[in-house]
Short mmCIF file of C-alpha atoms and ligand atoms in Angstrom, two decimals:
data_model
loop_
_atom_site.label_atom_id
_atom_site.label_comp_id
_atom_site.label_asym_id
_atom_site.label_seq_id
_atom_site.Cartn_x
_atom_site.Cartn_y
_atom_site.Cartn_z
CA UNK A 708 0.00 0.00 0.00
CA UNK A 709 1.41 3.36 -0.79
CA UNK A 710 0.77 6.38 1.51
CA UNK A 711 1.03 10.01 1.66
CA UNK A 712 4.70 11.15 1.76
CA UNK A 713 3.18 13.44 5.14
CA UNK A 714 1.81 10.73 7.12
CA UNK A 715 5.82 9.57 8.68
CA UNK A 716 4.71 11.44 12.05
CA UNK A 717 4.91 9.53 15.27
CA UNK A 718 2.54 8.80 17.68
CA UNK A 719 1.89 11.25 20.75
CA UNK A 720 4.55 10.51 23.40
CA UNK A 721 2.11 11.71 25.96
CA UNK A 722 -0.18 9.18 24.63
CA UNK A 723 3.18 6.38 24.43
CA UNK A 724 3.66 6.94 27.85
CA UNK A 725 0.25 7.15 29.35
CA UNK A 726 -0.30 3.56 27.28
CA UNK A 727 2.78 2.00 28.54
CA UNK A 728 1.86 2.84 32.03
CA UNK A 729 -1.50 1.52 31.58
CA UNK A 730 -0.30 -2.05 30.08
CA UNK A 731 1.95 -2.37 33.37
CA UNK A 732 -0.73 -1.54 35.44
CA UNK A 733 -2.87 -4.56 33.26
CA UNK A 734 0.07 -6.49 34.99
CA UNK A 735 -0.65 -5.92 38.06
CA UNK A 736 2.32 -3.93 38.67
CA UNK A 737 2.14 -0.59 40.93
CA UNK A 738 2.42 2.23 38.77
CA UNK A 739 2.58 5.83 39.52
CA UNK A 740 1.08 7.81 36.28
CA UNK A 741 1.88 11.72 35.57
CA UNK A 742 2.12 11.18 32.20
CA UNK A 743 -1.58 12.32 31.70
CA UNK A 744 -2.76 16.08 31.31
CA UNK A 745 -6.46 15.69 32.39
CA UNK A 746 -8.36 16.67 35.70
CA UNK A 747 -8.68 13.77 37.43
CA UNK A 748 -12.02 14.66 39.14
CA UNK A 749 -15.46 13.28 37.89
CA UNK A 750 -17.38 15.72 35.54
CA UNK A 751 -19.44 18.22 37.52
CA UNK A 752 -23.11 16.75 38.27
CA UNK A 753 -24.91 19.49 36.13
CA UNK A 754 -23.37 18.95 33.63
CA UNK A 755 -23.71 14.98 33.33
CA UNK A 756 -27.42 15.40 34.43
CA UNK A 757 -27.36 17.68 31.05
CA UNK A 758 -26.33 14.75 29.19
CA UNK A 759 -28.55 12.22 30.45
CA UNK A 760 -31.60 14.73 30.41
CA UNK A 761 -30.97 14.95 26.23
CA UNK A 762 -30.67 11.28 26.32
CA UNK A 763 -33.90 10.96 27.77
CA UNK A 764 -34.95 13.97 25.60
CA UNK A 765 -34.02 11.89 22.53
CA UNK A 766 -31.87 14.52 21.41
CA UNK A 767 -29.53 12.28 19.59
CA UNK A 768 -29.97 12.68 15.98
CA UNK A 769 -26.83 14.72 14.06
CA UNK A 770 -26.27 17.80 15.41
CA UNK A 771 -25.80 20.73 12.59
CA UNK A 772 -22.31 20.22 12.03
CA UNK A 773 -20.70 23.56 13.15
CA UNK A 774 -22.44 22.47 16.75
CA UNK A 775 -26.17 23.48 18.07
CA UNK A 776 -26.95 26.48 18.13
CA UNK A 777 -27.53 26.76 22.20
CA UNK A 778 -23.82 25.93 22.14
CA UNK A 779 -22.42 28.02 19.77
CA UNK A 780 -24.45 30.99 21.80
CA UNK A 781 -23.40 29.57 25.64
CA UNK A 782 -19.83 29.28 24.43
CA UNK A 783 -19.58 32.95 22.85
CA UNK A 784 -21.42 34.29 25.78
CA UNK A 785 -18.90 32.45 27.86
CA UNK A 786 -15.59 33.77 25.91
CA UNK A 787 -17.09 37.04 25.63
CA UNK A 788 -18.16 37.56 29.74
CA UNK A 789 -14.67 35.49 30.53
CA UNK A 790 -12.24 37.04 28.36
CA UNK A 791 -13.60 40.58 26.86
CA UNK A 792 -14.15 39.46 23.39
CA UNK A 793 -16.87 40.05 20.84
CA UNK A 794 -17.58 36.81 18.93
CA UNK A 795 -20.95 36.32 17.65
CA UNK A 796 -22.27 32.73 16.98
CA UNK A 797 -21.25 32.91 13.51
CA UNK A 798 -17.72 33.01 14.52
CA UNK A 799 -18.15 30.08 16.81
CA UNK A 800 -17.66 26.66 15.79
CA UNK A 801 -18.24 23.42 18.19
CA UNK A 802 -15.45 20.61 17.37
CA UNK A 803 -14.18 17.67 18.54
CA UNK A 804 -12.35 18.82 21.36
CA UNK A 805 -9.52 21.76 21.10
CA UNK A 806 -7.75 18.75 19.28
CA UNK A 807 -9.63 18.58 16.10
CA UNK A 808 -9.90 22.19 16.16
CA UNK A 809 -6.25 22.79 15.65
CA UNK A 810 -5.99 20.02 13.35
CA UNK A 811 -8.93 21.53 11.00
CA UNK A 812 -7.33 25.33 11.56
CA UNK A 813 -4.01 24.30 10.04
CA UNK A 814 -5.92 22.10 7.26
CA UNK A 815 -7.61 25.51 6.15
CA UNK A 816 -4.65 27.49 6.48
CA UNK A 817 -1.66 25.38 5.07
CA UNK A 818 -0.38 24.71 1.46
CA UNK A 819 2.59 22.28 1.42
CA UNK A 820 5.89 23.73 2.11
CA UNK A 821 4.28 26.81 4.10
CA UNK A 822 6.09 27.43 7.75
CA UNK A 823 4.50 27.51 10.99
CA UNK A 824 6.27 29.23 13.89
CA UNK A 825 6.14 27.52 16.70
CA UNK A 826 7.89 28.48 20.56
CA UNK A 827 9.52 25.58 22.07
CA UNK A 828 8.75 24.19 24.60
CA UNK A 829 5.68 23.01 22.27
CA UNK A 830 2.01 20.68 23.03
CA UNK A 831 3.68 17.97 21.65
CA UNK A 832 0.51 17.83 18.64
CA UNK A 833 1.63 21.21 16.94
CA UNK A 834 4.64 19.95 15.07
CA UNK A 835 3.11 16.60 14.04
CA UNK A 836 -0.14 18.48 12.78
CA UNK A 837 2.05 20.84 10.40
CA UNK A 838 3.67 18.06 8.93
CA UNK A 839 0.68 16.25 8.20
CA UNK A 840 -0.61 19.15 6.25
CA UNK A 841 2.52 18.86 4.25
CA UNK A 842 3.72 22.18 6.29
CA UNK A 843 6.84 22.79 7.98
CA UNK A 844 7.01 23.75 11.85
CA UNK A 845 9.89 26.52 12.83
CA UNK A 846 10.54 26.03 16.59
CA UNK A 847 11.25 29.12 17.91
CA UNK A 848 13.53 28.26 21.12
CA UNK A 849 12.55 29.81 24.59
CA UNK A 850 14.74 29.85 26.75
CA UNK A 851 14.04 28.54 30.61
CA UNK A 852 16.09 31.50 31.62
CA UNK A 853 13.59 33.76 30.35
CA UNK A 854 10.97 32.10 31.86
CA UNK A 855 10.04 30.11 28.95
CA UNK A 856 8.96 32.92 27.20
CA UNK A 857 9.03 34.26 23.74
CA UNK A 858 9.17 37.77 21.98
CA UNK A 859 9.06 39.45 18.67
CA UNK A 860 12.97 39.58 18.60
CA UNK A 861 12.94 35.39 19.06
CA UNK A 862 10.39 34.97 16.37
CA UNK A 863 12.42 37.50 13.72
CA UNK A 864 15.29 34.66 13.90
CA UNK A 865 12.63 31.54 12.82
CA UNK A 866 10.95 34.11 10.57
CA UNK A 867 10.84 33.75 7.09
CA UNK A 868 8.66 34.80 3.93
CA UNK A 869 7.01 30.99 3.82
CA UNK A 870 5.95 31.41 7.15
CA UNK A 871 2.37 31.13 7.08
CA UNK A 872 1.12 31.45 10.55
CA UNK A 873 2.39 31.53 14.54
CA UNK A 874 0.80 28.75 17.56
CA UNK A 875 0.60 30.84 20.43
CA UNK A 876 -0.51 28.59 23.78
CA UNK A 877 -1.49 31.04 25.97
CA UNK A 878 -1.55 28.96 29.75
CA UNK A 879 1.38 26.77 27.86
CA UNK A 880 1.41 22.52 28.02
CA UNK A 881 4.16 21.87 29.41
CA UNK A 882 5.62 24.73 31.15
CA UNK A 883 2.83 26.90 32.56
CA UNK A 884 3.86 30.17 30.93
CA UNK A 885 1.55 33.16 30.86
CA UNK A 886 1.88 35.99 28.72
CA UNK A 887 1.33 39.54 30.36
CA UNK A 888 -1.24 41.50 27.85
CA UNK A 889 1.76 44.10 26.72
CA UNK A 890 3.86 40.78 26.01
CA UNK A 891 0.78 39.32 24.09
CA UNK A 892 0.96 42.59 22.13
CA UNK A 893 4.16 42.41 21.53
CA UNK A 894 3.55 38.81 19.67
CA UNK A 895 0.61 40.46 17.99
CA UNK A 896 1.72 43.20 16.74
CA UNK A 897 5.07 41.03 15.27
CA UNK A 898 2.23 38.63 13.55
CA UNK A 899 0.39 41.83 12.27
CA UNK A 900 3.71 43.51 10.77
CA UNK A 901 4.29 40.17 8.53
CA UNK A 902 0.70 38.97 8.00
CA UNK A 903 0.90 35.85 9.64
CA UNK A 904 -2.48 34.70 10.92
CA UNK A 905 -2.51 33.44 14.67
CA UNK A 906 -3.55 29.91 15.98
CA UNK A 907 -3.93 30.98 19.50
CA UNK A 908 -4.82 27.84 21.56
CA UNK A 909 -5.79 28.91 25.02
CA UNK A 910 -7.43 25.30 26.33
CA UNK A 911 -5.65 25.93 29.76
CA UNK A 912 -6.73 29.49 30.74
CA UNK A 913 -9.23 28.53 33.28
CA UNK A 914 -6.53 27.25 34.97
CA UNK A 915 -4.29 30.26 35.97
CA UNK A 916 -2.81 30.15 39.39
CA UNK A 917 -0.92 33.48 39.01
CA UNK A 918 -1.89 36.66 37.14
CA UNK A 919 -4.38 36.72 34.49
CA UNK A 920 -4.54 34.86 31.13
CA UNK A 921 -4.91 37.39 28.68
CA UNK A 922 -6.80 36.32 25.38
CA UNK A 923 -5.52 37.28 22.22
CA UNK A 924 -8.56 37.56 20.94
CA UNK A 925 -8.86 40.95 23.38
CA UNK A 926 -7.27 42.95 21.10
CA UNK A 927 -9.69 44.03 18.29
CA UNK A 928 -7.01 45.72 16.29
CA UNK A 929 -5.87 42.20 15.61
CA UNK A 930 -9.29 40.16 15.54
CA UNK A 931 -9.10 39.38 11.97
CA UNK A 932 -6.04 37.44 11.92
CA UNK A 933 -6.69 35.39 15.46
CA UNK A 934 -7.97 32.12 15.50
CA UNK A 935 -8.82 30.91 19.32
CA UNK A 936 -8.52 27.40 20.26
CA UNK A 937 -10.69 26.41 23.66
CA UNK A 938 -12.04 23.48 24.98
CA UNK A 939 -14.56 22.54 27.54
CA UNK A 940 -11.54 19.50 28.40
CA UNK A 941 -9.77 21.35 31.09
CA UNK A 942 -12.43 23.82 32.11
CA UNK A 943 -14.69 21.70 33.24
CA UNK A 944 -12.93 18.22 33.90
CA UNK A 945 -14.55 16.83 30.42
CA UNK A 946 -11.67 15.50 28.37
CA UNK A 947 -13.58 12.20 27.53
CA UNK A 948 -16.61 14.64 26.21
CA UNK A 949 -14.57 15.53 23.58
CA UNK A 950 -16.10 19.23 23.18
CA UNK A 951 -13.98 21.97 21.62
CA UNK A 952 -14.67 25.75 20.34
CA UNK A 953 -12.66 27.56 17.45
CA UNK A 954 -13.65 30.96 17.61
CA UNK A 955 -12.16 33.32 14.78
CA UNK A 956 -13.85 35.55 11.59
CA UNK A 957 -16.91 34.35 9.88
CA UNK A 958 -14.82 33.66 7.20
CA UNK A 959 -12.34 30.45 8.89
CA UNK A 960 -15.52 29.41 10.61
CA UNK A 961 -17.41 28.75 7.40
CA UNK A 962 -14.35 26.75 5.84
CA UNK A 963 -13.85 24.45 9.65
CA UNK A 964 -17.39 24.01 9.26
CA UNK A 965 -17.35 22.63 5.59
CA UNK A 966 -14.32 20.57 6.77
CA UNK A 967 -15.89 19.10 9.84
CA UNK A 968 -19.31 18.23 7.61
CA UNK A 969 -16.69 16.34 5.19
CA UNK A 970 -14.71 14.29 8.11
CA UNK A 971 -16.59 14.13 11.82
CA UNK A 972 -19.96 15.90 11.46
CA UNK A 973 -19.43 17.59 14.89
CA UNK A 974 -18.87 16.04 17.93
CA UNK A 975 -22.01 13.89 19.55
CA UNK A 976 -25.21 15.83 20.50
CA UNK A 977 -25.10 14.36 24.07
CA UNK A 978 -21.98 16.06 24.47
CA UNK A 979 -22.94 19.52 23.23
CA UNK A 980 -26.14 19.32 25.42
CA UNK A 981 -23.91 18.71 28.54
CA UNK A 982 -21.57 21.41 27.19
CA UNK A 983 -24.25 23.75 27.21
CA UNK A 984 -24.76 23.52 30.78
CA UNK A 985 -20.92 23.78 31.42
CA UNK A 986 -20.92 27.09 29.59
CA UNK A 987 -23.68 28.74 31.30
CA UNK A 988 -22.56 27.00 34.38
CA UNK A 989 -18.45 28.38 34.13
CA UNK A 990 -18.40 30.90 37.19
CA UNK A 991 -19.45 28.01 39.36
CA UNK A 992 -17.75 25.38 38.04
CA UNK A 993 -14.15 26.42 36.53
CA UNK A 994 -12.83 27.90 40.14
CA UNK A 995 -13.80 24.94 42.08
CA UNK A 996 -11.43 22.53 39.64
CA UNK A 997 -9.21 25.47 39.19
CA UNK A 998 -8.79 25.44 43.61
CA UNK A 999 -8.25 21.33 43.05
CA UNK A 1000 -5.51 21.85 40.74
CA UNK A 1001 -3.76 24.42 42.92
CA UNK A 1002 -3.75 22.14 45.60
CA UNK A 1003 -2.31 19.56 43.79
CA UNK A 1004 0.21 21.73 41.93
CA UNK A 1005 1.40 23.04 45.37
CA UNK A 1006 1.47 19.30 46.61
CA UNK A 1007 3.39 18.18 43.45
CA UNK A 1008 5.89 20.90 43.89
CA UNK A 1009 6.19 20.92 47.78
CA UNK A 1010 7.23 17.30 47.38
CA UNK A 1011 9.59 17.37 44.44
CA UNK A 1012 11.40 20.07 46.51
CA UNK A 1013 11.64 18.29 49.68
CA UNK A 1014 12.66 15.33 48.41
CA UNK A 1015 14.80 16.37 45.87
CA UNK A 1016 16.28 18.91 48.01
CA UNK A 1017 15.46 21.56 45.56
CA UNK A 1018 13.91 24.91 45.11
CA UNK A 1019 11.31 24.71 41.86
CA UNK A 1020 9.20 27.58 41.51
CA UNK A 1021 5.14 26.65 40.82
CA UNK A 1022 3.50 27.05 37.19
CA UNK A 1023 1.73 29.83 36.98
CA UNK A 1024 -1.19 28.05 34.73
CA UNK A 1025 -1.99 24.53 33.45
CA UNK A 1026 -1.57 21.09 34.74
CA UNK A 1027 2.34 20.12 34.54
CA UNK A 1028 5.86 20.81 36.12
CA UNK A 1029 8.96 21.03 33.92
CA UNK A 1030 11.47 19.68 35.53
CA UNK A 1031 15.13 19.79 34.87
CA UNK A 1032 16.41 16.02 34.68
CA UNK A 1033 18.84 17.06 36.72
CA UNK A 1034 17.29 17.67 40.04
CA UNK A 1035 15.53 14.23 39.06
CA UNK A 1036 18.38 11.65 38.37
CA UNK A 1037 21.55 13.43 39.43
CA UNK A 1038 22.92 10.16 38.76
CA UNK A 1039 21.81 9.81 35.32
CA UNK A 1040 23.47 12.55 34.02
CA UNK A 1041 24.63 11.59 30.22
CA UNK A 1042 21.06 10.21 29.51
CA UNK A 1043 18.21 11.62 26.88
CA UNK A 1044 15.03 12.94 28.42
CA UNK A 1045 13.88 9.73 26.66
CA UNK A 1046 16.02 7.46 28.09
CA UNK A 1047 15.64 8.68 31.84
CA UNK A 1048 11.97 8.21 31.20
CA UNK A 1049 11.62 5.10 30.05
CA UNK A 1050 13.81 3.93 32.93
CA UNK A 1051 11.88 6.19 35.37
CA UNK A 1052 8.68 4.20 34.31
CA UNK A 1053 10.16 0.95 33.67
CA UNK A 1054 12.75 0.15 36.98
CA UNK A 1055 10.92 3.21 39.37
CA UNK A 1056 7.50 2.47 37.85
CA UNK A 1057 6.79 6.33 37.71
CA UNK A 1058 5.02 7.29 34.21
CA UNK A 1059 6.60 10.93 33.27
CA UNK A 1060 6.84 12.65 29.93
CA UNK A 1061 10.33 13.22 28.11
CA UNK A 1062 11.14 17.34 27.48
CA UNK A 1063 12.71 16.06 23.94
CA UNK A 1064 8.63 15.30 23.22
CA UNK A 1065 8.10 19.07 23.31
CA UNK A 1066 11.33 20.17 21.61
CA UNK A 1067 12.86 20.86 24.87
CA UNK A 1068 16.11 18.00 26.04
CA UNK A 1069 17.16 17.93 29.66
CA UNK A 1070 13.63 17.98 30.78
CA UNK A 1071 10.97 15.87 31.60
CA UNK A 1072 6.98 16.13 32.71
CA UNK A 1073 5.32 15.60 35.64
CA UNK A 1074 1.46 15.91 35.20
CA UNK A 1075 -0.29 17.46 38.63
CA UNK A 1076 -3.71 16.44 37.20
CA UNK A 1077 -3.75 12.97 39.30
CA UNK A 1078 -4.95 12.87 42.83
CA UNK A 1079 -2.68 13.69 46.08
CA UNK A 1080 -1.81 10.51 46.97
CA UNK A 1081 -0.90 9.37 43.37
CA UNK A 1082 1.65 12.69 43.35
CA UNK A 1083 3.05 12.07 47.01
CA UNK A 1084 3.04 8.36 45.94
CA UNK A 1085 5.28 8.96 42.66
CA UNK A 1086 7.63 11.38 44.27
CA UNK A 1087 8.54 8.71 46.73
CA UNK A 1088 9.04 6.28 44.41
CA UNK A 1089 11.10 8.07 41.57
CA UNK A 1090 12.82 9.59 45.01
CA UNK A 1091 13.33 5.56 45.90
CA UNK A 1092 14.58 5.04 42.68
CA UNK A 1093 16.80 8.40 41.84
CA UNK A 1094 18.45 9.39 44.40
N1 PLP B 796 -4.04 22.19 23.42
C1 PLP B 796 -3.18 21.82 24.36
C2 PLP B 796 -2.01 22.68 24.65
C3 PLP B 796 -3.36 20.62 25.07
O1 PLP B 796 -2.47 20.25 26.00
C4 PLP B 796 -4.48 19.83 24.76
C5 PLP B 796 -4.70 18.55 25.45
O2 PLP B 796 -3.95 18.09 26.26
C6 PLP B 796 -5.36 20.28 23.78
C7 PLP B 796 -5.11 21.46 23.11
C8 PLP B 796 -6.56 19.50 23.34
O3 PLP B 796 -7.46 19.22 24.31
P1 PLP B 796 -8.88 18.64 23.96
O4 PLP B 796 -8.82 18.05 22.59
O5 PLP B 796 -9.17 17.63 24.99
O6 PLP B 796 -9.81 19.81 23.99
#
């Protein structure tokens, strides 16, 4: 069988991990697992009574494939009330999770051989997306030094006249950055100044420890270039819902929406009647997961420094520490990210994430999403097994 020269991208490492921790576990064999970037709290009762109350309402023929229209109206209101923007339903499309939403943003906007700037540390999903589009990504390097963040000087180095569009994540996977609102300018006005359209993928805003995540989307001098990427995944503990929202100018919408009636039809109706609900429910529900997650970031990180004898500062947003390897293993200096992971998972039987996986070596994951005792648990053991 002969395939498309774009389709030699690996498979997620996140997912690698998380499915190599979950076939030891099938073992019976003890295994710690921070590998995974979801909430690990049950979906709030509201919003699963939603969902069973358009079961029972038989609402589960096709939904209108750029989502229902009570949707596409809660989740504007939502952004709008949130995150001062101005979208109107016609600029809001509901997709299959943030996921699909990326993947159909950089179908519409790539031809093969256009560049994609992309900051590094990256989600691990941006890169392999480009290149399945035939595009190529541009890793812009940030440095830890300056707080893993990037400006219009680092992006003039990656720059070049193929370069098609810039993914901003705004609340970053995996190192918790958040950009102050002159910084965010700053990127904008860069993108403006060479007409490079912005994939903006803000999926972890609702959880911001410290400060305020700004949305690009904010700024109306630079509306019609933004694309924003959000998800109900993180917001509201509902990654197996699978309920995303692009919003961006009428004009992208009407092109995801003719993509997503040619490949998924939308995500299910059950869903988008529980997301509803979610939406119109946000104020109550976002800060009580977004409290849970402090508590278990400040867990993570309390325990990592006392039994690593170090002094890591917390993420400001998200779900995930970045960790230098070298507080972890001091012993395993002279090993990949890669290589002290698999060996963290398979002799300490700890489930982390390699930094080489988002374009950053000498690093590695550690997901705060599980529950206390799973974090206390696998600091002991890759403590037990480290040090
Ligand atoms: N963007 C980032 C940075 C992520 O980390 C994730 C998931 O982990 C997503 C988007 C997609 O989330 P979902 O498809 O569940 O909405």
């Amino acid at each position: 069988m002969k395939f498309s020269p774009f389709m030699s991208v690996p498979p997620s490492a996140t997912m690698r991990m998380n499915t190599l921790a979950q076939e030891k576990r099938a073992r019976g064999e003890r295994v710690f697992n921070l590998s995974a970037g979801e909430p690990m709290l049950p979906t709030p009762e509201p919003v699963a009574a939603a969902a069973r109350q358009a079961i029972a309402e038989h609402k589960t023929l096709y939904p209108p494939a750029a989502g229902i229209p009570e949707l596409r109206q809660a989740a504007s209101d939502w952004m709008n009330r949130a995150f001062g923007c101005g979208f109107s339903t016609a600029e809001t499309l509901i997709t299959c999770g943030g996921k699909f939403g990326v993947f159909a943003a950089l179908q519409a906007l790539l031809a093969p051989g256009d560049e994609v700037l992309i900051p590094a540390p990256y989600w691990v999903s941006y890169p392999a997306m480009v290149h399945l589009f035939g595009g190529v990504p541009s890793v812009v390097p940030a440095a830890e030094s300056a707080g893993w963040k990037i400006t219009g000087t680092d992006l003039e180095k990656k720059y070049s006249p193929k370069s098609r569009a810039l993914i901003l994540n705004n609340g970053t996977n995996p190192t918790g950055v958040v950009y102050r609102r002159d910084e965010l300018k700053n990127i904008l006005q860069f993108a403006a100044d060479r007409d490079l359209t912005v994939l903006s993928d803000e999926v972890y805003c609702g959880l911001t420890y410290e400060g305020e995540c700004v949305s690009a989307a904010s700024f109306p001098e630079y509306r019609d270039r933004v694309v924003i990427i959000q998800s109900c995944s993180k917001h509201f503990a509902m990654t197996g819902w699978r309920v995303g929202v692009v919003f961006g100018p009428a004009g992208i919408i009407k092109i995801l929406t003719m993509l997503q009636s040619q490949s998924t039809t939308g995500t299910a109706s059950i869903s988008q009647w529980a997301a509803v609900t979610a939406f119109q429910l946000a104020s109550q529900i976002t800060p009580t997961i977004r409290a849970a997650m402090r508590q278990r970031r400040d867990t993570l990180i309390g325990e990592l420094n006392r039994v690593f004898q170090t002094n890591l500062t917390a993420p400001a947003a998200g779900l995930y520490c970045f960790v230098p390897i070298k507080i972890l293993g001091r012993k395993f200096s002279g090993l990949t990210s890669e290589e002290f992971c698999e060996r963290a998972l398979t002799d300490g039987n700890v489930a982390i994430v390699p930094g080489s996986a988002f374009g950053a070596e000498g690093f590695a994951r550690l997901s705060f999403a599980a529950e206390e005792k799973e974090l206390i648990g696998a600091v002991g053991a890759l403590g037990r097994w480290a040090l």
